[in-house]
Amino acid sequence: MPAAAVAQQAQPTAEAKAAARALAGQGWELFNAGRYEEALTAFRHAEAQVHAPPFLVMAARSCERLGRLIEARSFYQHVVDEALAASAPGAFHQAQADAKIELAALRPRIPALVVAIVGTAKDGVKLTLDGQRIDPALPVERDPGDHTLVAVAPGRNPMTRMIRLKEGTREHVTLDLTPPQAASSAPADGPAASSGSDARMAIFIGGGITAGVGVLAGIAFTLVANSKAGDAMQQRNVVDPTFQRSTICSKPPADSVAVQCNKLSSIVDDQYLFSNLALWSFIGGGAAALGTLGYAWLVTSPSEPERQMRVLPVVTPGGGGIVAGGSF
């Protein structure tokens, strides 16, 4: 309370004392009924009539129940700091003793907020908590509950954060206020280099898979063609064991021979089909391998001019493959 107000109440009138007692009694009943806001108002009015530390202690306790810990601390602190005369009433001394104990228990319960600013100079940032300017370099005490933190920095839109403070905690919040143009500028060889590397890897893998599939298909078709060649040999023996099948099949002497000749012709056609499929599979696989290795050769940019490499597909009647040679 202001010193002038205390001086004015040094000698309260009988009417003021009666009004203060009535208000204090009303406040006590409201406090016990859990109506702390109304009790706080009653104790404030009683203190306005007659200064008495017990009124302030009860006002502090009402604020505590309402979650207004900082206001309660101010009431307790006022009672603790008051210099009481030895002749003061015993209730005053008891209220001061109670205030010291309750103030010590209250202080650790008051939460605090610590704000760290990165990306820009602290001096250029306007920081407010619930509309009040705060210093980012110092912890800020607030009552428990939800609070609105707003930071305004040059070169970017205001940043708003909702902060929930709990009793007995110290909340740390970091605000990145890097200007958008600085945040968006990335090294030229970062994402682009990564994208190029991924594309090259995809080409290498795709080329390797294609070459492998071509070779495997060529081997499979070669095996089938060889099997058809064996079947054709057996069918030729059925048509004419004397190996004059070309003459016989040009003019079959009987219908049965014509059927066997048609069967032989079908088997030979299948043999040529799978032989051709094997050939083109080897060629396709070799082309894929050649293209992949050629691409690798181009993108790796050999540092030695004398480095040479040759990749050639090899196709034979019985199979095929790839030959790579040179100096590495």
mmCIF file of C-alpha atoms in Angstrom:
data_model
loop_
_atom_site.group_PDB
_atom_site.id
_atom_site.type_symbol
_atom_site.label_atom_id
_atom_site.label_comp_id
_atom_site.label_asym_id
_atom_site.label_seq_id
_atom_site.Cartn_x
_atom_site.Cartn_y
_atom_site.Cartn_z
ATOM 1 C CA MET A 1 0.000 0.000 0.000
ATOM 2 C CA PRO A 2 1.197 3.562 -0.584
ATOM 3 C CA ALA A 3 2.815 5.131 2.441
ATOM 4 C CA ALA A 4 0.304 7.996 2.375
ATOM 5 C CA ALA A 5 -2.600 5.565 2.616
ATOM 6 C CA VAL A 6 -0.994 3.801 5.567
ATOM 7 C CA ALA A 7 -0.432 7.122 7.298
ATOM 8 C CA GLN A 8 -4.063 8.104 6.766
ATOM 9 C CA GLN A 9 -5.194 4.822 8.368
ATOM 10 C CA ALA A 10 -2.853 5.098 11.355
ATOM 11 C CA GLN A 11 -5.751 6.289 13.462
ATOM 12 C CA PRO A 12 -8.879 4.666 11.937
ATOM 13 C CA THR A 13 -12.257 5.722 13.154
ATOM 14 C CA ALA A 14 -14.612 3.448 15.009
ATOM 15 C CA GLU A 15 -16.858 3.318 11.967
ATOM 16 C CA ALA A 16 -13.941 2.265 9.758
ATOM 17 C CA LYS A 17 -12.971 -0.456 12.202
ATOM 18 C CA ALA A 18 -16.521 -1.782 12.291
ATOM 19 C CA ALA A 19 -16.767 -1.769 8.493
ATOM 20 C CA ALA A 20 -13.404 -3.541 8.183
ATOM 21 C CA ARG A 21 -14.451 -6.230 10.663
ATOM 22 C CA ALA A 22 -17.700 -6.791 8.789
ATOM 23 C CA LEU A 23 -15.944 -7.035 5.428
ATOM 24 C CA ALA A 24 -13.295 -9.364 6.828
ATOM 25 C CA GLY A 25 -15.990 -11.624 8.303
ATOM 26 C CA GLN A 26 -17.783 -11.677 4.965
ATOM 27 C CA GLY A 27 -14.521 -12.430 3.178
ATOM 28 C CA TRP A 28 -13.762 -15.316 5.536
ATOM 29 C CA GLU A 29 -17.156 -16.909 4.834
ATOM 30 C CA LEU A 30 -16.711 -16.494 1.077
ATOM 31 C CA PHE A 31 -13.223 -17.990 1.266
ATOM 32 C CA ASN A 32 -14.462 -21.071 3.128
ATOM 33 C CA ALA A 33 -17.255 -21.410 0.553
ATOM 34 C CA GLY A 34 -14.715 -21.532 -2.297
ATOM 35 C CA ARG A 35 -15.820 -18.173 -3.730
ATOM 36 C CA TYR A 36 -12.272 -16.850 -3.871
ATOM 37 C CA GLU A 37 -12.822 -13.953 -6.287
ATOM 38 C CA GLU A 38 -15.523 -12.471 -4.055
ATOM 39 C CA ALA A 39 -13.445 -13.178 -0.948
ATOM 40 C CA LEU A 40 -10.502 -11.321 -2.495
ATOM 41 C CA THR A 41 -12.727 -8.300 -3.146
ATOM 42 C CA ALA A 42 -13.995 -8.341 0.448
ATOM 43 C CA PHE A 43 -10.481 -8.488 1.951
ATOM 44 C CA ARG A 44 -9.332 -5.679 -0.350
ATOM 45 C CA HIS A 45 -12.201 -3.487 0.834
ATOM 46 C CA ALA A 46 -11.484 -4.358 4.452
ATOM 47 C CA GLU A 47 -7.825 -3.372 3.976
ATOM 48 C CA ALA A 48 -8.975 -0.119 2.399
ATOM 49 C CA GLN A 49 -10.914 0.674 5.598
ATOM 50 C CA VAL A 50 -8.237 -0.336 8.092
ATOM 51 C CA HIS A 51 -4.702 -1.530 7.354
ATOM 52 C CA ALA A 52 -4.131 -4.942 8.929
ATOM 53 C CA PRO A 53 -1.637 -7.659 7.840
ATOM 54 C CA PRO A 54 -4.203 -10.462 8.367
ATOM 55 C CA PHE A 55 -6.378 -8.916 5.627
ATOM 56 C CA LEU A 56 -3.439 -8.992 3.185
ATOM 57 C CA VAL A 57 -2.567 -12.584 4.090
ATOM 58 C CA MET A 58 -6.125 -13.679 3.362
ATOM 59 C CA ALA A 59 -6.068 -11.721 0.109
ATOM 60 C CA ALA A 60 -2.859 -13.563 -0.835
ATOM 61 C CA ARG A 61 -4.429 -16.919 -0.046
ATOM 62 C CA SER A 62 -7.450 -16.056 -2.212
ATOM 63 C CA CYS A 63 -5.125 -15.206 -5.107
ATOM 64 C CA GLU A 64 -3.340 -18.527 -4.672
ATOM 65 C CA ARG A 65 -6.620 -20.417 -4.983
ATOM 66 C CA LEU A 66 -7.366 -18.452 -8.166
ATOM 67 C CA GLY A 67 -4.005 -19.384 -9.716
ATOM 68 C CA ARG A 68 -2.769 -15.783 -9.571
ATOM 69 C CA LEU A 69 0.514 -16.667 -7.930
ATOM 70 C CA ILE A 70 2.394 -13.494 -8.810
ATOM 71 C CA GLU A 71 -0.302 -11.312 -7.244
ATOM 72 C CA ALA A 72 -0.330 -13.555 -4.176
ATOM 73 C CA ARG A 73 3.443 -13.166 -3.878
ATOM 74 C CA SER A 74 3.100 -9.372 -3.870
ATOM 75 C CA PHE A 75 0.608 -9.521 -0.977
ATOM 76 C CA TYR A 76 2.835 -11.847 1.037
ATOM 77 C CA GLN A 77 5.913 -9.744 0.307
ATOM 78 C CA HIS A 78 4.159 -6.585 1.487
ATOM 79 C CA VAL A 79 3.345 -8.222 4.826
ATOM 80 C CA VAL A 80 6.871 -9.622 5.225
ATOM 81 C CA ASP A 81 8.533 -6.271 4.434
ATOM 82 C CA GLU A 82 6.390 -4.268 6.856
ATOM 83 C CA ALA A 83 8.205 -3.099 9.976
ATOM 84 C CA LEU A 84 5.886 -3.949 12.843
ATOM 85 C CA ALA A 85 6.276 -2.262 16.189
ATOM 86 C CA ALA A 86 6.753 -4.487 19.209
ATOM 87 C CA SER A 87 3.495 -3.125 20.545
ATOM 88 C CA ALA A 88 1.554 -4.171 17.424
ATOM 89 C CA PRO A 89 -1.286 -6.640 18.000
ATOM 90 C CA GLY A 90 -0.311 -10.302 18.238
ATOM 91 C CA ALA A 91 -2.506 -11.084 15.191
ATOM 92 C CA PHE A 92 -0.285 -8.780 13.136
ATOM 93 C CA HIS A 93 2.905 -10.561 14.194
ATOM 94 C CA GLN A 94 1.277 -13.952 13.597
ATOM 95 C CA ALA A 95 0.178 -12.856 10.116
ATOM 96 C CA GLN A 96 3.725 -11.749 9.294
ATOM 97 C CA ALA A 97 5.132 -15.090 10.473
ATOM 98 C CA ASP A 98 2.584 -16.959 8.371
ATOM 99 C CA ALA A 99 3.376 -14.765 5.354
ATOM 100 C CA LYS A 100 7.100 -15.624 5.562
ATOM 101 C CA ILE A 101 6.375 -19.361 5.550
ATOM 102 C CA GLU A 102 3.774 -19.225 2.800
ATOM 103 C CA LEU A 103 5.907 -16.895 0.658
ATOM 104 C CA ALA A 104 8.839 -19.330 0.815
ATOM 105 C CA ALA A 105 6.538 -22.164 -0.304
ATOM 106 C CA LEU A 106 4.982 -20.063 -3.064
ATOM 107 C CA ARG A 107 8.121 -18.820 -4.826
ATOM 108 C CA PRO A 108 9.180 -22.191 -6.366
ATOM 109 C CA ARG A 109 5.671 -22.691 -7.729
ATOM 110 C CA ILE A 110 5.775 -19.636 -9.998
ATOM 111 C CA PRO A 111 6.686 -20.769 -13.546
ATOM 112 C CA ALA A 112 9.099 -18.890 -15.788
ATOM 113 C CA LEU A 113 9.659 -18.604 -19.515
ATOM 114 C CA VAL A 114 13.101 -18.379 -21.148
ATOM 115 C CA VAL A 115 13.145 -17.302 -24.806
ATOM 116 C CA ALA A 116 16.154 -17.848 -27.081
ATOM 117 C CA ILE A 117 16.423 -15.963 -30.378
ATOM 118 C CA VAL A 118 18.399 -17.420 -33.294
ATOM 119 C CA GLY A 119 18.844 -16.286 -36.873
ATOM 120 C CA THR A 120 18.939 -12.555 -36.138
ATOM 121 C CA ALA A 121 20.243 -10.044 -33.616
ATOM 122 C CA LYS A 122 18.281 -9.868 -30.356
ATOM 123 C CA ASP A 123 18.381 -6.066 -30.369
ATOM 124 C CA GLY A 124 16.253 -5.939 -33.507
ATOM 125 C CA VAL A 125 13.513 -8.220 -32.191
ATOM 126 C CA LYS A 126 10.368 -6.971 -30.498
ATOM 127 C CA LEU A 127 9.215 -9.702 -28.126
ATOM 128 C CA THR A 128 5.889 -9.565 -26.284
ATOM 129 C CA LEU A 129 4.177 -11.989 -23.918
ATOM 130 C CA ASP A 130 0.418 -11.478 -23.587
ATOM 131 C CA GLY A 131 0.896 -8.047 -25.154
ATOM 132 C CA GLN A 132 3.603 -6.925 -22.703
ATOM 133 C CA ARG A 133 7.163 -6.246 -23.905
ATOM 134 C CA ILE A 134 9.719 -8.682 -22.479
ATOM 135 C CA ASP A 135 13.489 -9.005 -22.671
ATOM 136 C CA PRO A 136 14.639 -12.220 -24.435
ATOM 137 C CA ALA A 137 17.816 -12.229 -22.349
ATOM 138 C CA LEU A 138 15.973 -12.650 -19.022
ATOM 139 C CA PRO A 139 13.584 -15.286 -17.599
ATOM 140 C CA VAL A 140 10.012 -14.022 -17.414
ATOM 141 C CA GLU A 141 7.703 -15.120 -14.613
ATOM 142 C CA ARG A 142 4.023 -15.588 -15.320
ATOM 143 C CA ASP A 143 1.077 -17.308 -13.674
ATOM 144 C CA PRO A 144 0.374 -20.925 -14.719
ATOM 145 C CA GLY A 145 -1.759 -21.261 -17.835
ATOM 146 C CA ASP A 146 -1.744 -20.417 -21.526
ATOM 147 C CA HIS A 147 0.167 -17.383 -22.789
ATOM 148 C CA THR A 148 0.733 -15.828 -26.213
ATOM 149 C CA LEU A 149 4.301 -15.122 -27.300
ATOM 150 C CA VAL A 150 4.814 -12.837 -30.328
ATOM 151 C CA ALA A 151 8.149 -12.016 -31.973
ATOM 152 C CA VAL A 152 8.558 -9.339 -34.625
ATOM 153 C CA ALA A 153 11.848 -9.188 -36.528
ATOM 154 C CA PRO A 154 12.885 -7.090 -39.530
ATOM 155 C CA GLY A 155 12.421 -8.823 -42.862
ATOM 156 C CA ARG A 156 9.820 -11.375 -41.866
ATOM 157 C CA ASN A 157 6.233 -11.770 -40.696
ATOM 158 C CA PRO A 158 5.456 -11.814 -36.961
ATOM 159 C CA MET A 159 5.868 -15.210 -35.324
ATOM 160 C CA THR A 160 3.251 -16.273 -32.769
ATOM 161 C CA ARG A 161 3.592 -19.169 -30.341
ATOM 162 C CA MET A 162 1.122 -20.424 -27.740
ATOM 163 C CA ILE A 163 2.942 -21.296 -24.523
ATOM 164 C CA ARG A 164 1.478 -23.322 -21.645
ATOM 165 C CA LEU A 165 3.232 -22.779 -18.323
ATOM 166 C CA LYS A 166 2.856 -25.224 -15.444
ATOM 167 C CA GLU A 167 3.542 -24.664 -11.770
ATOM 168 C CA GLY A 168 7.137 -25.131 -10.718
ATOM 169 C CA THR A 169 8.543 -25.354 -14.268
ATOM 170 C CA ARG A 170 10.862 -23.256 -16.415
ATOM 171 C CA GLU A 171 9.841 -23.408 -20.064
ATOM 172 C CA HIS A 172 12.545 -22.905 -22.717
ATOM 173 C CA VAL A 173 11.432 -21.697 -26.171
ATOM 174 C CA THR A 174 13.707 -21.158 -29.189
ATOM 175 C CA LEU A 175 12.508 -18.872 -31.993
ATOM 176 C CA ASP A 176 14.248 -19.116 -35.369
ATOM 177 C CA LEU A 177 13.914 -15.666 -36.924
ATOM 178 C CA THR A 178 16.209 -16.225 -39.893
ATOM 179 C CA PRO A 179 15.096 -13.972 -42.796
ATOM 180 C CA PRO A 180 13.269 -15.980 -45.503
ATOM 181 C CA GLN A 181 15.771 -15.097 -48.234
ATOM 182 C CA ALA A 182 18.670 -16.370 -46.134
ATOM 183 C CA ALA A 183 16.799 -19.521 -45.124
ATOM 184 C CA SER A 184 15.793 -20.326 -48.698
ATOM 185 C CA SER A 185 19.285 -19.932 -50.182
ATOM 186 C CA ALA A 186 20.914 -23.350 -50.302
ATOM 187 C CA PRO A 187 24.332 -24.342 -51.685
ATOM 188 C CA ALA A 188 24.222 -24.781 -55.436
ATOM 189 C CA ASP A 189 25.768 -28.201 -55.226
ATOM 190 C CA GLY A 190 23.422 -29.459 -52.487
ATOM 191 C CA PRO A 191 20.007 -30.655 -53.693
ATOM 192 C CA ALA A 192 21.069 -30.497 -57.356
ATOM 193 C CA ALA A 193 24.081 -32.698 -56.740
ATOM 194 C CA SER A 194 21.975 -35.105 -54.738
ATOM 195 C CA SER A 195 19.329 -35.223 -57.490
ATOM 196 C CA GLY A 196 21.980 -35.823 -60.150
ATOM 197 C CA SER A 197 23.551 -38.589 -58.105
ATOM 198 C CA ASP A 198 20.166 -40.253 -57.650
ATOM 199 C CA ALA A 199 19.487 -40.063 -61.390
ATOM 200 C CA ARG A 200 22.851 -41.612 -62.231
ATOM 201 C CA MET A 201 22.290 -44.381 -59.717
ATOM 202 C CA ALA A 202 18.844 -45.073 -61.191
ATOM 203 C CA ILE A 203 20.372 -45.309 -64.690
ATOM 204 C CA PHE A 204 23.091 -47.677 -63.496
ATOM 205 C CA ILE A 205 20.615 -49.920 -61.685
ATOM 206 C CA GLY A 206 18.101 -49.880 -64.534
ATOM 207 C CA GLY A 207 20.789 -50.614 -67.120
ATOM 208 C CA GLY A 208 22.216 -53.443 -65.042
ATOM 209 C CA ILE A 209 18.797 -54.998 -64.544
ATOM 210 C CA THR A 210 17.961 -54.714 -68.252
ATOM 211 C CA ALA A 211 21.285 -56.284 -69.269
ATOM 212 C CA GLY A 212 20.841 -59.080 -66.746
ATOM 213 C CA VAL A 213 17.291 -59.798 -67.915
ATOM 214 C CA GLY A 214 18.462 -59.865 -71.541
ATOM 215 C CA VAL A 215 21.256 -62.327 -70.820
ATOM 216 C CA LEU A 216 19.024 -64.572 -68.724
ATOM 217 C CA ALA A 217 16.317 -64.523 -71.409
ATOM 218 C CA GLY A 218 18.925 -65.327 -74.053
ATOM 219 C CA ILE A 219 20.169 -68.304 -72.057
ATOM 220 C CA ALA A 220 16.625 -69.545 -71.509
ATOM 221 C CA PHE A 221 15.721 -69.212 -75.200
ATOM 222 C CA THR A 222 18.983 -70.942 -76.166
ATOM 223 C CA LEU A 223 18.138 -73.899 -73.970
ATOM 224 C CA VAL A 224 14.670 -74.121 -75.495
ATOM 225 C CA ALA A 225 16.129 -73.864 -79.032
ATOM 226 C CA ASN A 226 18.608 -76.657 -78.282
ATOM 227 C CA SER A 227 15.768 -78.773 -76.953
ATOM 228 C CA LYS A 228 13.798 -78.122 -80.147
ATOM 229 C CA ALA A 229 16.851 -79.077 -82.191
ATOM 230 C CA GLY A 230 16.971 -82.427 -80.375
ATOM 231 C CA ASP A 231 13.256 -82.953 -80.981
ATOM 232 C CA ALA A 232 13.728 -82.146 -84.670
ATOM 233 C CA MET A 233 16.519 -84.724 -84.966
ATOM 234 C CA GLN A 234 14.296 -87.386 -83.442
ATOM 235 C CA GLN A 235 11.419 -86.436 -85.742
ATOM 236 C CA ARG A 236 13.711 -86.654 -88.791
ATOM 237 C CA ASN A 237 14.567 -90.215 -87.826
ATOM 238 C CA VAL A 238 10.855 -90.959 -87.601
ATOM 239 C CA VAL A 239 10.207 -89.521 -91.062
ATOM 240 C CA ASP A 240 13.054 -91.385 -92.822
ATOM 241 C CA PRO A 241 15.793 -93.321 -91.021
ATOM 242 C CA THR A 242 17.758 -93.378 -94.343
ATOM 243 C CA PHE A 243 18.293 -89.544 -94.104
ATOM 244 C CA GLN A 244 16.450 -88.785 -97.361
ATOM 245 C CA ARG A 245 13.847 -86.723 -95.539
ATOM 246 C CA SER A 246 14.137 -83.683 -97.827
ATOM 247 C CA THR A 247 13.139 -85.768 -100.828
ATOM 248 C CA ILE A 248 10.445 -87.624 -98.934
ATOM 249 C CA CYS A 249 8.873 -84.501 -97.382
ATOM 250 C CA SER A 250 8.836 -82.673 -100.726
ATOM 251 C CA LYS A 251 6.526 -85.411 -102.094
ATOM 252 C CA PRO A 252 5.186 -87.528 -99.193
ATOM 253 C CA PRO A 253 4.391 -91.077 -100.393
ATOM 254 C CA ALA A 254 1.538 -91.453 -97.887
ATOM 255 C CA ASP A 255 -0.714 -89.381 -95.648
ATOM 256 C CA SER A 256 0.999 -90.706 -92.560
ATOM 257 C CA VAL A 257 4.332 -89.511 -93.857
ATOM 258 C CA ALA A 258 2.805 -86.087 -94.639
ATOM 259 C CA VAL A 259 1.627 -85.776 -91.020
ATOM 260 C CA GLN A 260 5.125 -86.577 -89.743
ATOM 261 C CA CYS A 261 6.649 -84.111 -92.211
ATOM 262 C CA ASN A 262 4.296 -81.357 -90.999
ATOM 263 C CA LYS A 263 5.252 -82.128 -87.428
ATOM 264 C CA LEU A 264 8.935 -81.966 -88.344
ATOM 265 C CA SER A 265 8.406 -78.645 -90.086
ATOM 266 C CA SER A 266 6.643 -77.244 -87.018
ATOM 267 C CA ILE A 267 9.477 -78.341 -84.706
ATOM 268 C CA VAL A 268 12.085 -76.820 -87.016
ATOM 269 C CA ASP A 269 10.126 -73.565 -87.121
ATOM 270 C CA ASP A 270 10.042 -73.496 -83.297
ATOM 271 C CA GLN A 271 13.781 -74.162 -83.219
ATOM 272 C CA TYR A 272 14.473 -71.180 -85.483
ATOM 273 C CA LEU A 273 12.024 -68.986 -83.488
ATOM 274 C CA PHE A 274 13.707 -69.608 -80.128
ATOM 275 C CA SER A 275 17.152 -69.312 -81.714
ATOM 276 C CA ASN A 276 16.200 -65.870 -83.006
ATOM 277 C CA LEU A 277 14.715 -64.904 -79.636
ATOM 278 C CA ALA A 278 17.912 -65.970 -77.921
ATOM 279 C CA LEU A 279 19.966 -63.978 -80.407
ATOM 280 C CA TRP A 280 17.948 -60.772 -79.944
ATOM 281 C CA SER A 281 17.861 -61.209 -76.171
ATOM 282 C CA PHE A 282 21.654 -61.361 -76.092
ATOM 283 C CA ILE A 283 21.822 -58.378 -78.415
ATOM 284 C CA GLY A 284 19.373 -56.394 -76.258
ATOM 285 C CA GLY A 285 21.177 -57.264 -73.027
ATOM 286 C CA GLY A 286 24.503 -56.395 -74.604
ATOM 287 C CA ALA A 287 23.158 -53.081 -75.879
ATOM 288 C CA ALA A 288 21.814 -52.212 -72.403
ATOM 289 C CA ALA A 289 25.139 -53.101 -70.817
ATOM 290 C CA LEU A 290 27.024 -51.183 -73.464
ATOM 291 C CA GLY A 291 24.824 -48.115 -73.030
ATOM 292 C CA THR A 292 25.117 -48.212 -69.222
ATOM 293 C CA LEU A 293 28.885 -48.600 -69.281
ATOM 294 C CA GLY A 294 29.153 -45.905 -71.909
ATOM 295 C CA TYR A 295 27.098 -43.549 -69.767
ATOM 296 C CA ALA A 296 29.251 -44.391 -66.765
ATOM 297 C CA TRP A 297 32.328 -43.697 -68.831
ATOM 298 C CA LEU A 298 31.006 -40.284 -69.872
ATOM 299 C CA VAL A 299 29.825 -39.066 -66.468
ATOM 300 C CA THR A 300 32.857 -40.233 -64.514
ATOM 301 C CA SER A 301 35.238 -38.114 -66.686
ATOM 302 C CA PRO A 302 38.445 -40.191 -66.508
ATOM 303 C CA SER A 303 41.407 -38.213 -65.258
ATOM 304 C CA GLU A 304 43.950 -40.143 -67.322
ATOM 305 C CA PRO A 305 43.770 -39.581 -71.098
ATOM 306 C CA GLU A 306 45.251 -42.947 -71.917
ATOM 307 C CA ARG A 307 42.438 -44.872 -70.179
ATOM 308 C CA GLN A 308 40.482 -46.941 -72.723
ATOM 309 C CA MET A 309 37.679 -49.459 -72.506
ATOM 310 C CA ARG A 310 35.773 -51.532 -75.057
ATOM 311 C CA VAL A 311 32.505 -53.404 -74.531
ATOM 312 C CA LEU A 312 31.297 -55.759 -77.278
ATOM 313 C CA PRO A 313 28.392 -58.221 -77.466
ATOM 314 C CA VAL A 314 29.324 -61.720 -78.620
ATOM 315 C CA VAL A 315 26.710 -63.939 -80.245
ATOM 316 C CA THR A 316 27.384 -67.549 -81.300
ATOM 317 C CA PRO A 317 25.057 -70.297 -82.559
ATOM 318 C CA GLY A 318 25.284 -71.975 -79.156
ATOM 319 C CA GLY A 319 24.895 -68.896 -76.948
ATOM 320 C CA GLY A 320 26.188 -65.390 -76.386
ATOM 321 C CA GLY A 321 27.634 -62.927 -73.911
ATOM 322 C CA ILE A 322 29.483 -59.654 -73.443
ATOM 323 C CA VAL A 323 33.200 -58.956 -73.693
ATOM 324 C CA ALA A 324 34.723 -55.914 -71.928
ATOM 325 C CA GLY A 325 38.374 -55.054 -72.237
ATOM 326 C CA GLY A 326 40.842 -52.212 -72.001
ATOM 327 C CA SER A 327 43.132 -50.475 -69.532
ATOM 328 C CA PHE A 328 41.774 -49.134 -66.244
#
